[in-house]
Amino acid sequence: MMSGEHFSDEAEPGQSRAKLYYWWRTATKFDECVKLKMDLPNISMISPTCKVLREMERLASIASEGLHELRQKLSAYRSGDMWLPIGGKEKKDMDIPPVNTILLVGFHNAGKSSLVNLMYTILGRSGLVPFAQTCQIYSENSTNYASFLMEEHNVLRSTRSGFCVYDTRGFDYDCVDETLTQLSEWMTDGVRHNQLCLRQRDHLTNRAELEIHSSRSCAMYANRRVNCVMVVVNVEEIREAVKVGDKKPLEALRQLFALAASKKSNENPILILTHGDKLSTEDRIYIRLKICESIGTSESNGTYDIVCVTEYGFLPDEVDPVTAYALTEAVYRALIISDRGHLPKRKLQDSVSLVLSWFMCSIAKFFAFFAHFFSRLGRKKLKW
């Protein structure tokens, strides 16, 4: 494990930039919490703050050596590689798609597109190149439809990649019901590249043009079944809402997280916290705990604090191996969840049984209707 010395948020000239990003070591409870043995007999006695600090130390201890190994695993990954036999089924009996799909969802300005850029940087080793387009305010005089269309990304930049990442349009805190409906449709029906994401509040004079553009381009791409969801949250935005007593963002986030979880077996979505580098150490930990408590998920397991771009413009794996490893582990965890959620293939006999069951139920309802009709008719005759 890395040394326990504290690093200040502001480095002196010539000081290693890497030290700037072990931010949690300036926490007031760092010495008290992190020095506890990892094999503490009663883990339930550890405070939530200590769990966060210990989780960050875990990432720091394996980041440098583990990043390359995890990258290699992702590069060699094929959909279904992490599937484990359950219920007496064999892998050949499972309906495993050629490409697993990770869906990024979140409210406006959460940092989804920046997260995709970071995936290209870390996983594709492509350098700091803005592959993903950030959402822009739509201009009717412009042909830029990026803010209304889904984007599929192969972040490994490989034709044999076993997974893809979907960047979606940000949701609105004032339209939670519409948000949940749209997410439910994506989870049920799947998603396509260039799929249109219009909302009721979108008052566009050339809406028909946009729909035609989407339908033409969308039809050329495969429909992807959503295998795992990453919920991206702007912690700076949540902090500002908490400060003024605005409960709307946390409640909207809770509903979004719960819906995404209910659709994918018993697994929670992966929680990605962004813009934490804009907060103080204490606020960064406090808001993380506040969010996790509100949505009902672990503050350490399946929750990742990601700095998408350093304030100095350097690549995260050069100066911030913890962020680089955290993102890589988050993607790896998403693929484990994806492969756990595959369903058995539908066989011909299953389809025949379904049709036969439907037919028998229809006959039963038909005779039940006639029985009810003649029963009432018989009662009327007895009265006469």
CSV table of C-alpha atoms in Angstrom, one decimal:
chain,number,residue,atom,x,y,z
A,1,MET,CA,0.0,0.0,0.0
A,2,MET,CA,1.1,3.5,-0.7
A,3,SER,CA,2.6,5.6,2.2
A,4,GLY,CA,0.1,7.2,4.5
A,5,GLU,CA,1.6,10.7,4.3
A,6,HIS,CA,-0.9,13.5,3.5
A,7,PHE,CA,-0.7,15.4,0.3
A,8,SER,CA,-2.0,19.0,0.1
A,9,ASP,CA,-4.4,20.1,-2.5
A,10,GLU,CA,-1.9,22.6,-3.8
A,11,ALA,CA,1.6,21.4,-4.8
A,12,GLU,CA,4.8,23.4,-4.6
A,13,PRO,CA,6.6,24.1,-7.8
A,14,GLY,CA,8.5,20.9,-8.9
A,15,GLN,CA,6.4,18.7,-6.6
A,16,SER,CA,5.2,15.5,-8.2
A,17,ARG,CA,1.8,16.0,-9.8
A,18,ALA,CA,0.8,12.5,-8.9
A,19,LYS,CA,0.6,13.5,-5.2
A,20,LEU,CA,-2.1,16.0,-6.0
A,21,TYR,CA,-4.7,13.3,-6.7
A,22,TYR,CA,-4.5,11.2,-3.5
A,23,TRP,CA,-7.0,13.8,-2.3
A,24,TRP,CA,-8.7,11.6,0.4
A,25,ARG,CA,-5.5,11.6,2.5
A,26,THR,CA,-6.2,15.1,3.6
A,27,ALA,CA,-9.5,14.0,5.3
A,28,THR,CA,-9.6,14.6,9.0
A,29,LYS,CA,-10.4,11.0,9.7
A,30,PHE,CA,-7.7,9.5,7.4
A,31,ASP,CA,-5.3,8.4,10.1
A,32,GLU,CA,-8.1,7.0,12.3
A,33,CYS,CA,-9.8,5.0,9.5
A,34,VAL,CA,-7.2,3.8,7.0
A,35,LYS,CA,-4.8,2.4,9.5
A,36,LEU,CA,-7.4,-0.2,10.6
A,37,LYS,CA,-6.5,-3.7,9.5
A,38,MET,CA,-8.2,-4.9,6.4
A,39,ASP,CA,-9.2,-8.1,8.2
A,40,LEU,CA,-11.2,-6.3,10.9
A,41,PRO,CA,-13.4,-9.0,12.6
A,42,ASN,CA,-16.6,-6.9,12.7
A,43,ILE,CA,-16.7,-4.9,9.4
A,44,SER,CA,-20.1,-3.5,10.3
A,45,MET,CA,-18.5,-1.4,13.0
A,46,ILE,CA,-16.6,0.6,10.4
A,47,SER,CA,-18.2,4.0,9.8
A,48,PRO,CA,-19.3,4.9,6.2
A,49,THR,CA,-16.5,7.5,6.0
A,50,CYS,CA,-13.9,4.9,6.9
A,51,LYS,CA,-15.3,2.6,4.2
A,52,VAL,CA,-14.9,5.3,1.6
A,53,LEU,CA,-11.3,6.0,2.7
A,54,ARG,CA,-10.4,2.3,2.8
A,55,GLU,CA,-11.9,1.9,-0.6
A,56,MET,CA,-9.8,4.7,-2.0
A,57,GLU,CA,-6.7,3.2,-0.4
A,58,ARG,CA,-7.5,-0.2,-2.0
A,59,LEU,CA,-7.7,1.4,-5.4
A,60,ALA,CA,-4.4,3.3,-4.8
A,61,SER,CA,-2.6,0.1,-3.7
A,62,ILE,CA,-3.4,-1.8,-6.9
A,63,ALA,CA,-3.8,1.0,-9.4
A,64,SER,CA,-0.2,1.1,-10.8
A,65,GLU,CA,0.3,-2.7,-11.2
A,66,GLY,CA,-3.3,-3.7,-11.8
A,67,LEU,CA,-4.2,-1.2,-14.6
A,68,HIS,CA,-2.2,-2.9,-17.3
A,69,GLU,CA,-3.5,-6.3,-16.3
A,70,LEU,CA,-7.2,-5.2,-16.3
A,71,ARG,CA,-6.7,-3.4,-19.7
A,72,GLN,CA,-5.4,-6.6,-21.2
A,73,LYS,CA,-8.4,-8.5,-19.9
A,74,LEU,CA,-10.8,-6.0,-21.4
A,75,SER,CA,-8.9,-6.0,-24.7
A,76,ALA,CA,-9.2,-9.8,-24.9
A,77,TYR,CA,-12.8,-9.9,-23.6
A,78,ARG,CA,-15.6,-11.4,-25.7
A,79,SER,CA,-19.3,-11.3,-24.7
A,80,GLY,CA,-20.1,-14.2,-22.4
A,81,ASP,CA,-16.5,-14.7,-21.2
A,82,MET,CA,-17.5,-14.1,-17.6
A,83,TRP,CA,-20.7,-16.1,-17.7
A,84,LEU,CA,-20.9,-18.8,-14.9
A,85,PRO,CA,-23.0,-21.9,-15.1
A,86,ILE,CA,-26.3,-21.6,-13.1
A,87,GLY,CA,-29.5,-23.6,-12.9
A,88,GLY,CA,-28.0,-26.5,-14.8
A,89,LYS,CA,-27.7,-24.5,-18.0
A,90,GLU,CA,-24.7,-24.7,-20.3
A,91,LYS,CA,-23.2,-21.7,-22.1
A,92,LYS,CA,-24.4,-22.9,-25.4
A,93,ASP,CA,-28.0,-22.8,-24.1
A,94,MET,CA,-27.8,-19.1,-23.2
A,95,ASP,CA,-28.8,-16.2,-25.4
A,96,ILE,CA,-25.5,-14.3,-25.4
A,97,PRO,CA,-25.4,-11.2,-27.7
A,98,PRO,CA,-22.3,-10.7,-29.8
A,99,VAL,CA,-21.7,-7.4,-28.1
A,100,ASN,CA,-22.7,-6.4,-24.5
A,101,THR,CA,-24.1,-2.9,-24.1
A,102,ILE,CA,-23.3,-0.5,-21.2
A,103,LEU,CA,-25.8,2.3,-21.0
A,104,LEU,CA,-24.7,5.7,-19.5
A,105,VAL,CA,-27.6,7.6,-18.0
A,106,GLY,CA,-27.8,10.7,-15.9
A,107,PHE,CA,-29.2,14.3,-15.7
A,108,HIS,CA,-27.9,17.2,-17.7
A,109,ASN,CA,-24.2,18.1,-17.1
A,110,ALA,CA,-23.5,14.9,-15.3
A,111,GLY,CA,-20.4,14.3,-17.4
A,112,LYS,CA,-21.5,11.3,-19.5
A,113,SER,CA,-19.8,12.4,-22.7
A,114,SER,CA,-16.6,13.4,-20.8
A,115,LEU,CA,-16.7,9.9,-19.3
A,116,VAL,CA,-16.8,8.3,-22.8
A,117,ASN,CA,-13.8,10.5,-23.8
A,118,LEU,CA,-12.0,9.2,-20.8
A,119,MET,CA,-12.8,5.6,-21.7
A,120,TYR,CA,-11.3,6.2,-25.1
A,121,THR,CA,-8.2,7.7,-23.5
A,122,ILE,CA,-7.7,5.0,-20.9
A,123,LEU,CA,-9.0,1.8,-22.6
A,124,GLY,CA,-8.3,2.6,-26.2
A,125,ARG,CA,-4.9,4.2,-25.4
A,126,SER,CA,-5.7,6.8,-28.0
A,127,GLY,CA,-4.6,10.0,-26.2
A,128,LEU,CA,-6.7,12.9,-25.2
A,129,VAL,CA,-9.0,13.1,-28.2
A,130,PRO,CA,-12.7,14.2,-27.9
A,131,PHE,CA,-14.3,11.3,-29.7
A,132,ALA,CA,-17.7,11.8,-28.0
A,133,GLN,CA,-19.6,14.9,-28.8
A,134,THR,CA,-20.8,16.9,-25.8
A,135,CYS,CA,-24.5,17.8,-25.8
A,136,GLN,CA,-25.1,21.2,-27.2
A,137,ILE,CA,-28.2,23.4,-27.3
A,138,TYR,CA,-30.0,22.7,-30.5
A,139,SER,CA,-30.1,25.3,-33.1
A,140,GLU,CA,-32.8,25.0,-35.7
A,141,ASN,CA,-30.5,26.6,-38.3
A,142,SER,CA,-27.9,24.0,-37.7
A,143,THR,CA,-27.6,20.4,-38.9
A,144,ASN,CA,-26.1,19.2,-35.6
A,145,TYR,CA,-28.4,16.6,-34.1
A,146,ALA,CA,-25.9,15.3,-31.5
A,147,SER,CA,-27.9,16.4,-28.5
A,148,PHE,CA,-31.0,14.5,-29.6
A,149,LEU,CA,-29.4,11.2,-30.8
A,150,MET,CA,-27.9,8.3,-29.0
A,151,GLU,CA,-24.3,7.4,-29.7
A,152,GLU,CA,-22.7,4.0,-29.7
A,153,HIS,CA,-19.0,3.9,-28.8
A,154,ASN,CA,-16.5,1.2,-29.2
A,155,VAL,CA,-14.1,2.6,-26.6
A,156,LEU,CA,-11.4,-0.1,-27.3
A,157,ARG,CA,-11.3,1.0,-31.0
A,158,SER,CA,-11.3,-2.7,-32.0
A,159,THR,CA,-13.4,-4.5,-34.6
A,160,ARG,CA,-13.5,-7.5,-32.3
A,161,SER,CA,-14.6,-5.6,-29.2
A,162,GLY,CA,-17.0,-7.6,-27.0
A,163,PHE,CA,-18.8,-4.5,-25.6
A,164,CYS,CA,-19.9,-1.0,-26.5
A,165,VAL,CA,-20.9,2.0,-24.5
A,166,TYR,CA,-24.0,4.2,-25.2
A,167,ASP,CA,-24.0,7.9,-24.5
A,168,THR,CA,-27.5,9.1,-24.0
A,169,ARG,CA,-29.2,12.5,-23.8
A,170,GLY,CA,-29.3,14.0,-20.3
A,171,PHE,CA,-32.5,13.9,-18.3
A,172,ASP,CA,-34.3,16.9,-16.7
A,173,TYR,CA,-35.0,17.1,-12.9
A,174,ASP,CA,-38.4,18.7,-13.8
A,175,CYS,CA,-39.6,15.8,-15.9
A,176,VAL,CA,-38.9,12.8,-13.8
A,177,ASP,CA,-41.9,10.8,-15.0
A,178,GLU,CA,-40.9,11.3,-18.7
A,179,THR,CA,-37.4,10.3,-17.7
A,180,LEU,CA,-38.5,7.0,-16.2
A,181,THR,CA,-40.7,6.2,-19.1
A,182,GLN,CA,-37.9,6.8,-21.6
A,183,LEU,CA,-35.4,4.8,-19.6
A,184,SER,CA,-37.9,2.0,-19.2
A,185,GLU,CA,-38.4,1.9,-23.0
A,186,TRP,CA,-34.6,1.6,-23.5
A,187,MET,CA,-34.3,-1.2,-21.0
A,188,THR,CA,-37.2,-3.1,-22.5
A,189,ASP,CA,-36.9,-2.5,-26.3
A,190,GLY,CA,-33.1,-1.9,-26.6
A,191,VAL,CA,-31.2,1.0,-28.1
A,192,ARG,CA,-29.7,1.9,-31.5
A,193,HIS,CA,-27.0,4.2,-32.7
A,194,ASN,CA,-28.6,7.5,-33.8
A,195,GLN,CA,-31.8,6.7,-32.0
A,196,LEU,CA,-33.9,9.8,-31.5
A,197,CYS,CA,-34.4,11.0,-27.9
A,198,LEU,CA,-37.1,13.7,-28.1
A,199,ARG,CA,-39.0,15.0,-25.1
A,200,GLN,CA,-42.4,16.6,-24.7
A,201,ARG,CA,-40.8,20.0,-23.9
A,202,ASP,CA,-38.9,20.0,-27.2
A,203,HIS,CA,-40.7,22.6,-29.3
A,204,LEU,CA,-39.0,22.3,-32.7
A,205,THR,CA,-40.4,23.8,-35.9
A,206,ASN,CA,-38.4,21.2,-37.9
A,207,ARG,CA,-39.2,18.2,-35.7
A,208,ALA,CA,-40.3,16.2,-38.8
A,209,GLU,CA,-36.9,16.8,-40.4
A,210,LEU,CA,-35.1,15.5,-37.3
A,211,GLU,CA,-37.3,12.4,-37.2
A,212,ILE,CA,-36.7,11.6,-40.8
A,213,HIS,CA,-32.9,12.1,-40.3
A,214,SER,CA,-33.0,9.7,-37.3
A,215,SER,CA,-35.1,7.0,-38.9
A,216,ARG,CA,-33.0,6.9,-42.0
A,217,SER,CA,-29.7,6.6,-40.2
A,218,CYS,CA,-31.0,4.5,-37.2
A,219,ALA,CA,-32.3,1.8,-39.5
A,220,MET,CA,-28.8,1.0,-40.6
A,221,TYR,CA,-27.6,0.0,-37.1
A,222,ALA,CA,-28.2,-3.0,-34.9
A,223,ASN,CA,-30.6,-2.9,-32.0
A,224,ARG,CA,-28.7,-3.5,-28.8
A,225,ARG,CA,-30.2,-5.1,-25.7
A,226,VAL,CA,-29.1,-3.1,-22.6
A,227,ASN,CA,-26.9,-5.4,-20.4
A,228,CYS,CA,-25.7,-3.0,-17.7
A,229,VAL,CA,-26.4,0.6,-16.6
A,230,MET,CA,-24.0,3.2,-15.3
A,231,VAL,CA,-25.7,6.1,-13.5
A,232,VAL,CA,-23.5,9.2,-13.8
A,233,VAL,CA,-23.9,12.0,-11.2
A,234,ASN,CA,-22.4,15.5,-11.0
A,235,VAL,CA,-21.6,15.7,-7.2
A,236,GLU,CA,-20.9,19.4,-7.4
A,237,GLU,CA,-24.5,19.9,-8.6
A,238,ILE,CA,-25.8,17.8,-5.8
A,239,ARG,CA,-23.7,19.6,-3.3
A,240,GLU,CA,-25.2,22.9,-4.4
A,241,ALA,CA,-28.7,21.6,-4.1
A,242,VAL,CA,-28.1,20.1,-0.6
A,243,LYS,CA,-26.7,23.5,0.6
A,244,VAL,CA,-29.9,25.3,-0.3
A,245,GLY,CA,-32.2,22.5,0.9
A,246,ASP,CA,-33.4,21.5,-2.6
A,247,LYS,CA,-34.4,17.8,-2.3
A,248,LYS,CA,-35.5,17.5,-6.0
A,249,PRO,CA,-32.2,16.3,-7.5
A,250,LEU,CA,-31.6,13.6,-4.9
A,251,GLU,CA,-35.2,12.3,-5.2
A,252,ALA,CA,-35.0,12.3,-9.0
A,253,LEU,CA,-31.7,10.4,-8.8
A,254,ARG,CA,-33.2,7.9,-6.4
A,255,GLN,CA,-36.1,7.1,-8.8
A,256,LEU,CA,-33.7,6.9,-11.8
A,257,PHE,CA,-31.4,4.5,-9.9
A,258,ALA,CA,-34.2,2.3,-8.6
A,259,LEU,CA,-35.8,1.9,-12.1
A,260,ALA,CA,-32.5,1.0,-13.7
A,261,ALA,CA,-31.9,-1.6,-11.0
A,262,SER,CA,-35.3,-3.2,-11.2
A,263,LYS,CA,-34.8,-4.1,-14.8
A,264,LYS,CA,-31.5,-6.0,-14.5
A,265,SER,CA,-31.9,-9.0,-12.2
A,266,ASN,CA,-30.7,-8.3,-8.6
A,267,GLU,CA,-27.8,-6.1,-9.6
A,268,ASN,CA,-27.6,-2.4,-8.8
A,269,PRO,CA,-26.5,0.0,-11.6
A,270,ILE,CA,-22.9,1.1,-11.3
A,271,LEU,CA,-22.7,4.6,-9.8
A,272,ILE,CA,-20.1,7.0,-11.3
A,273,LEU,CA,-19.5,10.3,-9.4
A,274,THR,CA,-18.0,13.1,-11.5
A,275,HIS,CA,-16.8,16.7,-10.8
A,276,GLY,CA,-15.7,15.7,-7.3
A,277,ASP,CA,-12.3,17.5,-7.9
A,278,LYS,CA,-14.2,20.8,-7.6
A,279,LEU,CA,-15.1,20.1,-4.0
A,280,SER,CA,-13.1,20.1,-0.8
A,281,THR,CA,-12.1,16.7,0.6
A,282,GLU,CA,-14.7,16.8,3.3
A,283,ASP,CA,-17.5,17.8,1.0
A,284,ARG,CA,-16.4,15.2,-1.6
A,285,ILE,CA,-16.8,12.4,0.9
A,286,TYR,CA,-19.9,13.9,2.6
A,287,ILE,CA,-21.8,14.2,-0.7
A,288,ARG,CA,-20.8,10.7,-1.8
A,289,LEU,CA,-22.3,9.3,1.4
A,290,LYS,CA,-25.4,11.5,1.0
A,291,ILE,CA,-26.0,10.2,-2.5
A,292,CYS,CA,-25.4,6.6,-1.6
A,293,GLU,CA,-27.7,6.8,1.4
A,294,SER,CA,-30.4,8.5,-0.6
A,295,ILE,CA,-30.4,5.9,-3.5
A,296,GLY,CA,-29.8,2.9,-1.2
A,297,THR,CA,-26.5,1.6,-2.5
A,298,SER,CA,-23.1,0.9,-1.1
A,299,GLU,CA,-20.7,3.8,-0.6
A,300,SER,CA,-17.8,1.7,-1.6
A,301,ASN,CA,-18.8,-1.4,-3.5
A,302,GLY,CA,-19.9,-0.5,-7.1
A,303,THR,CA,-19.4,3.3,-6.5
A,304,TYR,CA,-16.5,5.1,-8.3
A,305,ASP,CA,-15.2,8.7,-8.0
A,306,ILE,CA,-14.0,9.6,-11.5
A,307,VAL,CA,-12.0,12.8,-12.5
A,308,CYS,CA,-12.6,12.9,-16.3
A,309,VAL,CA,-9.9,15.4,-17.1
A,310,THR,CA,-7.3,16.8,-14.8
A,311,GLU,CA,-7.2,20.5,-14.2
A,312,TYR,CA,-3.7,20.6,-15.8
A,313,GLY,CA,-4.9,18.8,-19.0
A,314,PHE,CA,-2.8,15.7,-18.5
A,315,LEU,CA,-3.9,12.1,-19.1
A,316,PRO,CA,-5.3,10.5,-16.0
A,317,ASP,CA,-3.1,7.4,-16.2
A,318,GLU,CA,0.0,9.6,-16.2
A,319,VAL,CA,-0.8,11.7,-13.1
A,320,ASP,CA,-3.8,10.0,-11.6
A,321,PRO,CA,-3.5,6.2,-11.7
A,322,VAL,CA,-6.3,5.8,-9.2
A,323,THR,CA,-8.9,7.4,-11.5
A,324,ALA,CA,-7.6,5.4,-14.5
A,325,TYR,CA,-7.8,2.1,-12.5
A,326,ALA,CA,-11.2,3.0,-11.0
A,327,LEU,CA,-12.7,3.6,-14.5
A,328,THR,CA,-11.2,0.4,-15.8
A,329,GLU,CA,-12.5,-1.6,-12.9
A,330,ALA,CA,-16.0,0.0,-13.3
A,331,VAL,CA,-16.1,-1.2,-16.9
A,332,TYR,CA,-14.9,-4.6,-15.9
A,333,ARG,CA,-17.6,-4.8,-13.2
A,334,ALA,CA,-20.2,-3.8,-15.8
A,335,LEU,CA,-19.2,-6.7,-18.0
A,336,ILE,CA,-19.4,-9.1,-15.1
A,337,ILE,CA,-22.9,-7.9,-14.4
A,338,SER,CA,-23.8,-8.1,-18.1
A,339,ASP,CA,-22.7,-11.8,-18.4
A,340,ARG,CA,-24.5,-12.7,-15.2
A,341,GLY,CA,-27.8,-11.4,-16.6
A,342,HIS,CA,-28.0,-13.4,-19.8
A,343,LEU,CA,-31.1,-15.5,-20.3
A,344,PRO,CA,-31.6,-19.0,-21.7
A,345,LYS,CA,-32.4,-19.2,-25.4
A,346,ARG,CA,-36.0,-19.7,-26.4
A,347,LYS,CA,-36.5,-23.1,-28.0
A,348,LEU,CA,-39.2,-24.1,-30.5
A,349,GLN,CA,-40.9,-26.2,-27.8
A,350,ASP,CA,-41.1,-23.1,-25.6
A,351,SER,CA,-42.8,-21.1,-28.3
A,352,VAL,CA,-45.2,-23.9,-29.0
A,353,SER,CA,-46.0,-24.2,-25.3
A,354,LEU,CA,-46.6,-20.5,-25.1
A,355,VAL,CA,-49.0,-20.5,-28.1
A,356,LEU,CA,-50.8,-23.6,-26.8
A,357,SER,CA,-51.2,-22.0,-23.4
A,358,TRP,CA,-52.6,-18.8,-24.9
A,359,PHE,CA,-55.0,-20.9,-27.0
A,360,MET,CA,-56.2,-23.0,-24.1
A,361,CYS,CA,-56.7,-19.8,-22.0
A,362,SER,CA,-58.8,-18.3,-24.8
A,363,ILE,CA,-61.0,-21.4,-25.0
A,364,ALA,CA,-61.4,-21.4,-21.2
A,365,LYS,CA,-62.5,-17.7,-21.2
A,366,PHE,CA,-64.9,-18.4,-24.1
A,367,PHE,CA,-66.7,-21.2,-22.2
A,368,ALA,CA,-66.6,-19.2,-19.0
A,369,PHE,CA,-68.4,-16.4,-20.7
A,370,PHE,CA,-71.1,-18.8,-22.0
A,371,ALA,CA,-71.5,-20.5,-18.6
A,372,HIS,CA,-72.0,-17.0,-17.0
A,373,PHE,CA,-74.5,-16.1,-19.8
A,374,PHE,CA,-76.6,-19.2,-19.5
A,375,SER,CA,-76.5,-19.1,-15.7
A,376,ARG,CA,-78.1,-15.7,-15.7
A,377,LEU,CA,-80.6,-16.7,-18.4
A,378,GLY,CA,-81.6,-19.8,-16.3
A,379,ARG,CA,-82.2,-17.6,-13.2
A,380,LYS,CA,-84.5,-15.3,-15.2
A,381,LYS,CA,-86.6,-18.2,-16.3
A,382,LEU,CA,-87.0,-19.6,-12.8
A,383,LYS,CA,-88.3,-16.2,-11.7
A,384,TRP,CA,-91.0,-16.3,-14.4
